[in-house]
Coordinates of C-alpha atoms and ligand atoms in Angstrom, one line a residue:
X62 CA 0.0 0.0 0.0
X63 CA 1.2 3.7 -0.9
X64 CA 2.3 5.3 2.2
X65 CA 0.6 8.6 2.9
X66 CA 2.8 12.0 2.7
X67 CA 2.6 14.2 5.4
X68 CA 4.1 17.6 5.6
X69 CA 5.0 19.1 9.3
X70 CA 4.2 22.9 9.7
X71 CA 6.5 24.7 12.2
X72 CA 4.9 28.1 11.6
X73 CA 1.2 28.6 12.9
X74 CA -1.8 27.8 10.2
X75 CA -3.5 31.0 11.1
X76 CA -3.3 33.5 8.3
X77 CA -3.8 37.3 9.1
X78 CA -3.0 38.3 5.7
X79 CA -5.6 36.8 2.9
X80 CA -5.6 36.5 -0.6
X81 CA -5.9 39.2 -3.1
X82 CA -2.7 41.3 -2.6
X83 CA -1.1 43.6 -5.0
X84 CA 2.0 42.8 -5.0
X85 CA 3.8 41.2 -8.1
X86 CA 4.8 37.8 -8.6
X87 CA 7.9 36.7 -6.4
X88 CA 7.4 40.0 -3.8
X89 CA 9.7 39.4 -0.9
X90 CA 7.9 41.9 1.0
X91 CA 4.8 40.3 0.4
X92 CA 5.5 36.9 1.7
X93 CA 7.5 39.3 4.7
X94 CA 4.2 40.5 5.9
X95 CA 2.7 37.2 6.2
X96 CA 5.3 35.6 8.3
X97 CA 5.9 38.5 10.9
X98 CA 1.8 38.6 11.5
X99 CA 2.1 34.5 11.9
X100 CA 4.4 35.1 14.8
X101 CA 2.9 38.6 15.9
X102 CA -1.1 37.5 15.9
X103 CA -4.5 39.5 15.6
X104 CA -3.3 42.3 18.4
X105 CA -1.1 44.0 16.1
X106 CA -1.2 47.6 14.4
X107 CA 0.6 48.7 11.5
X108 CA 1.8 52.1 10.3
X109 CA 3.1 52.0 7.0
X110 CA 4.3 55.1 5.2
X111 CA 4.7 55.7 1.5
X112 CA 6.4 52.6 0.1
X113 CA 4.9 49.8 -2.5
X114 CA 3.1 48.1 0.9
X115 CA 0.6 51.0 0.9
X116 CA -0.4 49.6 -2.6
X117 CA -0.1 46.1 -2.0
X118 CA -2.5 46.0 0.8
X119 CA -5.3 47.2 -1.6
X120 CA -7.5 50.0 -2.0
X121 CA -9.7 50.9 1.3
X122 CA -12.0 49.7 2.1
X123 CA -10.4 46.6 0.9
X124 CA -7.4 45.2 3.1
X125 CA -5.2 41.6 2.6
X126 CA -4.2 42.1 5.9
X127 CA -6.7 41.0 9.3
X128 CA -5.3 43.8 11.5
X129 CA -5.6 47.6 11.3
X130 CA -3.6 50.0 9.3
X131 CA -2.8 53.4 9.6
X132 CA -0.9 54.9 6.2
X133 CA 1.0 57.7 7.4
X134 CA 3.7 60.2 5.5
X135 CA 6.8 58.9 4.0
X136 CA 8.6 60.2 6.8
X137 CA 6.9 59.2 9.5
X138 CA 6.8 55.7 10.3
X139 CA 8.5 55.3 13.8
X140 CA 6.8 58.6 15.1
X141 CA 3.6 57.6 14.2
X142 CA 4.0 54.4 15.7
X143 CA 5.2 55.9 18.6
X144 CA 2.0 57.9 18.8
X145 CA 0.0 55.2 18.1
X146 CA 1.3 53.1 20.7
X147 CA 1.1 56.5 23.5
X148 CA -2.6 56.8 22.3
X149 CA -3.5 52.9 22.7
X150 CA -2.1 52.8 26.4
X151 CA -3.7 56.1 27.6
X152 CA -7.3 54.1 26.6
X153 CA -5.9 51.5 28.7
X154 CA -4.9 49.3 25.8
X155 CA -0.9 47.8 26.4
X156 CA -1.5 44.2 24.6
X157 CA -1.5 45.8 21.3
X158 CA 1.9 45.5 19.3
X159 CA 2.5 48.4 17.5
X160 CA 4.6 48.2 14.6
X161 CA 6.0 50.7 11.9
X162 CA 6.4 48.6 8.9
X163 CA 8.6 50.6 6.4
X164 CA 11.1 50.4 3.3
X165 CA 14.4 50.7 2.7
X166 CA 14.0 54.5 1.4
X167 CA 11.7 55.1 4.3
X168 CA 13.9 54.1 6.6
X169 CA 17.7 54.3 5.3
X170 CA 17.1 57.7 4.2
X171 CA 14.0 59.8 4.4
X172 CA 12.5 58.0 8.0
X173 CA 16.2 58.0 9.9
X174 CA 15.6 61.1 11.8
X175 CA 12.4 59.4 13.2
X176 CA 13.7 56.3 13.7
X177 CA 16.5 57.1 15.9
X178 CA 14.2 59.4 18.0
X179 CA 12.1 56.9 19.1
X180 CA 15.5 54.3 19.0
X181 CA 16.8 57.0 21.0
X182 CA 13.7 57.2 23.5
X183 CA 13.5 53.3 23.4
X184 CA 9.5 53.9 22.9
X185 CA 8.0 50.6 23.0
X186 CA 7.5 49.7 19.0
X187 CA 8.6 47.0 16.8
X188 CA 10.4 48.6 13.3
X189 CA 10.7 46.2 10.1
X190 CA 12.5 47.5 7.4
X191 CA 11.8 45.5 4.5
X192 CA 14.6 46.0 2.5
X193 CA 14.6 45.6 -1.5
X194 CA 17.5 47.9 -2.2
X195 CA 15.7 50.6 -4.2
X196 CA 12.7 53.4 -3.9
X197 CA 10.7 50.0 -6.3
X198 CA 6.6 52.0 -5.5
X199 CA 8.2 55.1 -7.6
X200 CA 9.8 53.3 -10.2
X201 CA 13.6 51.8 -8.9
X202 CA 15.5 54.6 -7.6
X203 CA 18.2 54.3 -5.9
X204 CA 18.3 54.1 -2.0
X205 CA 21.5 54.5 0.4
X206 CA 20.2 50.7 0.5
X207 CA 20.9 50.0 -2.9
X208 CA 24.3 47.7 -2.9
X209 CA 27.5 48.9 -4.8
X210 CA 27.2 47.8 -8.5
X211 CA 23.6 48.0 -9.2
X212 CA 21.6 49.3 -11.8
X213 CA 18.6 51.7 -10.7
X214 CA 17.0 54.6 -12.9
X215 CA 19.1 57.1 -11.5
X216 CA 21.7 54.9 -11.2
X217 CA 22.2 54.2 -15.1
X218 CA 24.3 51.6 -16.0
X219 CA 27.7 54.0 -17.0
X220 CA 26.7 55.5 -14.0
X221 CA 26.1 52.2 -11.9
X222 CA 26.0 53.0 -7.8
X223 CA 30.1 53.1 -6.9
X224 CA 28.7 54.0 -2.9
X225 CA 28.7 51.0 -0.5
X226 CA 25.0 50.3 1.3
X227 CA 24.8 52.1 4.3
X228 CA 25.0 49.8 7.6
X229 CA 22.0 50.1 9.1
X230 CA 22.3 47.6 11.4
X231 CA 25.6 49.2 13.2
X232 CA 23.6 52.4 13.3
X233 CA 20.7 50.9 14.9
X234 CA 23.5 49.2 17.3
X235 CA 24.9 52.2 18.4
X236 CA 21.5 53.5 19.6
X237 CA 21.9 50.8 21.8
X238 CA 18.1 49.2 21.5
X239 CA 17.1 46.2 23.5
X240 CA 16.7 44.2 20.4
X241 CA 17.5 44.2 16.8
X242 CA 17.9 41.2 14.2
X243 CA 18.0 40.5 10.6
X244 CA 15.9 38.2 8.8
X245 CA 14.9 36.5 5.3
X246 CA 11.9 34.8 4.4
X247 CA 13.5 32.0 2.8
X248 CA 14.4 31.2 6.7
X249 CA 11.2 31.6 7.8
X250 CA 11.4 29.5 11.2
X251 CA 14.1 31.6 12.1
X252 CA 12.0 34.7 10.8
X253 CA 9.3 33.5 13.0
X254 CA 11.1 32.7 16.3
X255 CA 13.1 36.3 16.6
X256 CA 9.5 38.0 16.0
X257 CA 8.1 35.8 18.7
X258 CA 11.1 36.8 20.8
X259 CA 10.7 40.5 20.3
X260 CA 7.3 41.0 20.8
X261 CA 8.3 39.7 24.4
X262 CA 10.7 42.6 24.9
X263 CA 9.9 46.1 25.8
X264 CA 11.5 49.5 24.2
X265 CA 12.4 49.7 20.3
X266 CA 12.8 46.7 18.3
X267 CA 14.2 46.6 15.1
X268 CA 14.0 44.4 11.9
X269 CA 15.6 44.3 8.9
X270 CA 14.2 41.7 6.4
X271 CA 15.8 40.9 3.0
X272 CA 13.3 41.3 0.9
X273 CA 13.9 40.5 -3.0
X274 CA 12.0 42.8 -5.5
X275 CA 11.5 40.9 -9.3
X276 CA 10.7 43.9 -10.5
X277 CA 13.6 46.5 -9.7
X278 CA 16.2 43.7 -9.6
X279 CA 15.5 42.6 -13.3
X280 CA 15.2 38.5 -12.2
X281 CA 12.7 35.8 -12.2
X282 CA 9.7 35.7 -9.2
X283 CA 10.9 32.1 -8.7
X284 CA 14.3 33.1 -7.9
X285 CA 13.5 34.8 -4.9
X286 CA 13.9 32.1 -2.7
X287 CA 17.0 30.9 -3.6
X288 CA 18.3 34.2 -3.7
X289 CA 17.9 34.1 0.2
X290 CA 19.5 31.3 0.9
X291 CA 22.5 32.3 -1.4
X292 CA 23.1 35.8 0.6
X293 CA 23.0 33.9 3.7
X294 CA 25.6 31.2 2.0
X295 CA 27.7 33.8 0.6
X296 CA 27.7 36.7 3.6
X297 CA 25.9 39.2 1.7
X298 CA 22.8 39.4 4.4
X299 CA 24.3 37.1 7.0
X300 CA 21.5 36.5 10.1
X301 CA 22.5 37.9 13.1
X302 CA 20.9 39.3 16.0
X303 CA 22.1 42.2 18.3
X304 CA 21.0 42.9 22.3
X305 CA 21.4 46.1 23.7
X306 CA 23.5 46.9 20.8
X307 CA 26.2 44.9 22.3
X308 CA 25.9 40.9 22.4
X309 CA 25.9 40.2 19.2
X310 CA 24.7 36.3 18.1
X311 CA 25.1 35.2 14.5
X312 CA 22.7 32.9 13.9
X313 CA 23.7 30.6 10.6
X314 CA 27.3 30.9 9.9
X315 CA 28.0 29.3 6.8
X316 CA 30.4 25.8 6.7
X317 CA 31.9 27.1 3.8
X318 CA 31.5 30.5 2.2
X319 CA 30.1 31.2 -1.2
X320 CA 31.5 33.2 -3.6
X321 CA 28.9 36.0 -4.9
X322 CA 29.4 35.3 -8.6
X323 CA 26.2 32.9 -8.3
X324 CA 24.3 35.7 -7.0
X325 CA 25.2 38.6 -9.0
X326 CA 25.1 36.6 -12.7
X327 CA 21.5 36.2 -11.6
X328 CA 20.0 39.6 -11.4
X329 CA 19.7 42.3 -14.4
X330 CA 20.4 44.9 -12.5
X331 CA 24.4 43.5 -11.7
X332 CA 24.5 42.2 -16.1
X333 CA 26.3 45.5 -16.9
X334 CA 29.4 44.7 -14.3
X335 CA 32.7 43.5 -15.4
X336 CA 34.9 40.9 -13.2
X337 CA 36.9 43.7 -11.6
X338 CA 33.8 45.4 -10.4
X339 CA 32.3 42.0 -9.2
X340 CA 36.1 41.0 -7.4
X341 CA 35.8 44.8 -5.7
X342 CA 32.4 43.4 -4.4
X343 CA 33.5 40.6 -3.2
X344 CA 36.3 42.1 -1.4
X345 CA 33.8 44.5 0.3
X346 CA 31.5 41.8 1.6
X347 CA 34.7 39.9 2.9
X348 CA 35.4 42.4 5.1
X349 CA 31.9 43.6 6.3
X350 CA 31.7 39.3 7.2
X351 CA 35.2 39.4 9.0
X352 CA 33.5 42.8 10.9
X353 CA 30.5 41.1 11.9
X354 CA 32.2 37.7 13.3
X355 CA 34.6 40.0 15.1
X356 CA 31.5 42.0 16.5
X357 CA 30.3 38.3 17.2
X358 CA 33.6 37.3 19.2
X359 CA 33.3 40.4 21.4
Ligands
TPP51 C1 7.7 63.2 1.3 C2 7.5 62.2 0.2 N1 8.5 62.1 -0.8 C3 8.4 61.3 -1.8 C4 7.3 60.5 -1.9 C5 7.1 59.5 -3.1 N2 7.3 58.2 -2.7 C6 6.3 57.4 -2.4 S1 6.8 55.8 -2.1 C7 8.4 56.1 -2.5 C8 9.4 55.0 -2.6 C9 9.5 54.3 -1.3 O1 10.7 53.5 -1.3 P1 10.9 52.5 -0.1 O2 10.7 53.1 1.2 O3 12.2 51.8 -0.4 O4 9.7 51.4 -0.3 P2 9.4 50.5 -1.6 O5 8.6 51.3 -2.6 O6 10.7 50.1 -2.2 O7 8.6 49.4 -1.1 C10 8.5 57.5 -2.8 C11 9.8 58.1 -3.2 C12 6.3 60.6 -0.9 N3 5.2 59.8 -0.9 N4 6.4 61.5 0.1
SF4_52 S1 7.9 46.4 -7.1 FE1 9.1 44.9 -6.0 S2 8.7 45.3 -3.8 FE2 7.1 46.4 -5.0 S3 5.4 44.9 -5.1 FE3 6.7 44.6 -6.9 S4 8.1 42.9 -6.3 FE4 7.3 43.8 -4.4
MG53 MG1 12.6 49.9 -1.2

């Protein structure tokens, strides 16, 4: 007789975010959303500020999402959040997890000052960055997220970005926040348990979440799995979380460390670079691994 197949699920079956999104095919953002409200649950509020997650949780009245939204201003995703969260405890409500949900341009660049107030103030607020390297909702601009080499529309490809990405996560560190962690949804288990772990914590939280983008990165929506595991593999977006902006704990180190040739060969926005550029890359993201281990080591 055929034996039956069963699959184990390590994540809840709940679903706070339902079909009929916006997003396109492949979104990491998208699939992002759905894992942080698995581990966060129904008392959760969102602010989201100008980014393509203002589009693809649909028009209002219509929402993918089971939990309440408030769009704000580009700018303004950890003050609002903050204010959100001062409102909800002076009604007596201090179950509900507030959360500023942002992009990389919302939070690298036009949404810093905010953010480190309230990192600053340690006001009681989870903050996800999901981070697809480029302004995508406007049309791929570039970011101070976008890495070194890429194509973005005012990044042409003679005048390819020659800046590093800014570190976000050292400048998050030095604010010295209870909690902060990075995360990728093609590791969602480990997505999953440092949400559950932060939503236990009081003061500012921070995420920030790989998020691969089909569209501004010129690849294919059934890459964008793989392309997780290969910047874990390789060191580009190595997991790691950070306490008190001190203890850092790297969370999958790599047996044996990938070259980013893989990686870079895949996307349409990297096509235009020549070996030199791609060595100079490679070179760069040795070092930011050999800071982060030595971070690691204390
Ligand atoms: C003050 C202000 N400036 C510019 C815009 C236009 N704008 C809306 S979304 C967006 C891009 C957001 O980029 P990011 O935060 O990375 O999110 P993504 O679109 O990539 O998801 C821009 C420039 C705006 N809404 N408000
Ligand atoms: S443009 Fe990129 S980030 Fe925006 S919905 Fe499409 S895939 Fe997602
Ligand atoms: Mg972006």
């Amino acid at each position: 007789m055929k034996k039956e197949k069963t699959m184990k699920l390590s994540l809840p079956v709940e679903e706070l975010m339902t079909s009929g999104h916006l997003a396109c095919q492949g979104c990491g953002a998208t699939l992002a959303m759905r894992y942080v409200l698995k581990a966060l649950g129904q008392k959760t509020a969102l602010c989201i500020p100008a980014c393509c997650w203002s589009v693809i949780d649909g028009p209002f009245p219509h929402s993918t999402l089971d939990v309440p939204i408030f769009h704000c201003a580009f700018e303004t995703a950890a003050a609002s959040a903050s204010g959100l969260k001062a409102g909800l405890e002076m009604v007596g409500d201090t179950e509900t997890t507030v959360v500023a949900w942002a992009g990389d341009g919302g939070t690298f660049d036009i949404g810093i000052q905010a953010l480190s107030g309230a990192a600053e103030r340690n006001d009681d607020i989870i903050y996800v960055c999901y981070d697809n390297e480029a302004y995508m909702n406007t049309g791929i601009q570039r970011s101070s997220a976008t890495p070194y080499g890429a194509w973005t529309t005012t990044t042409p490809v003679k005048h390819f970005k020659d800046r590093p990405k800014k570190d976000i996560d050292a400048i998050m560190a030095a604010h010295r926040i209870p909690y902060q962690a990075t995360a990728n949804t093609s590791y969602p288990e480990d997505l999953f348990r440092k949400m559950k772990k932060a939503k236990e914590i009081k003061g500012t939280r921070f995420f920030h979440i790989y998020a691969p983008c089909p569209t501004g990165w010129k690849s294919r929506p059934e890459d964008t799995i793989k392309f997780g595991r290969m910047v874990v593999q390789n060191c580009i977006f190595p997991l790691f979380e950070v306490e008190n902006g001190e203890k850092y704990t790297i969370n999958i180190k790599p047996r044996e460390k990938k070259p980013i040739n893989d990686y870079i060969r895949f996307q349409g926005r990297f096509h235009h670079l020549k070996d030199e550029d791609i060595r100079f890359m490679q070179e760069e993201v040795d070092k930011s691994w050999e800071r982060l281990l030595k971070r690691a080591e204390g």
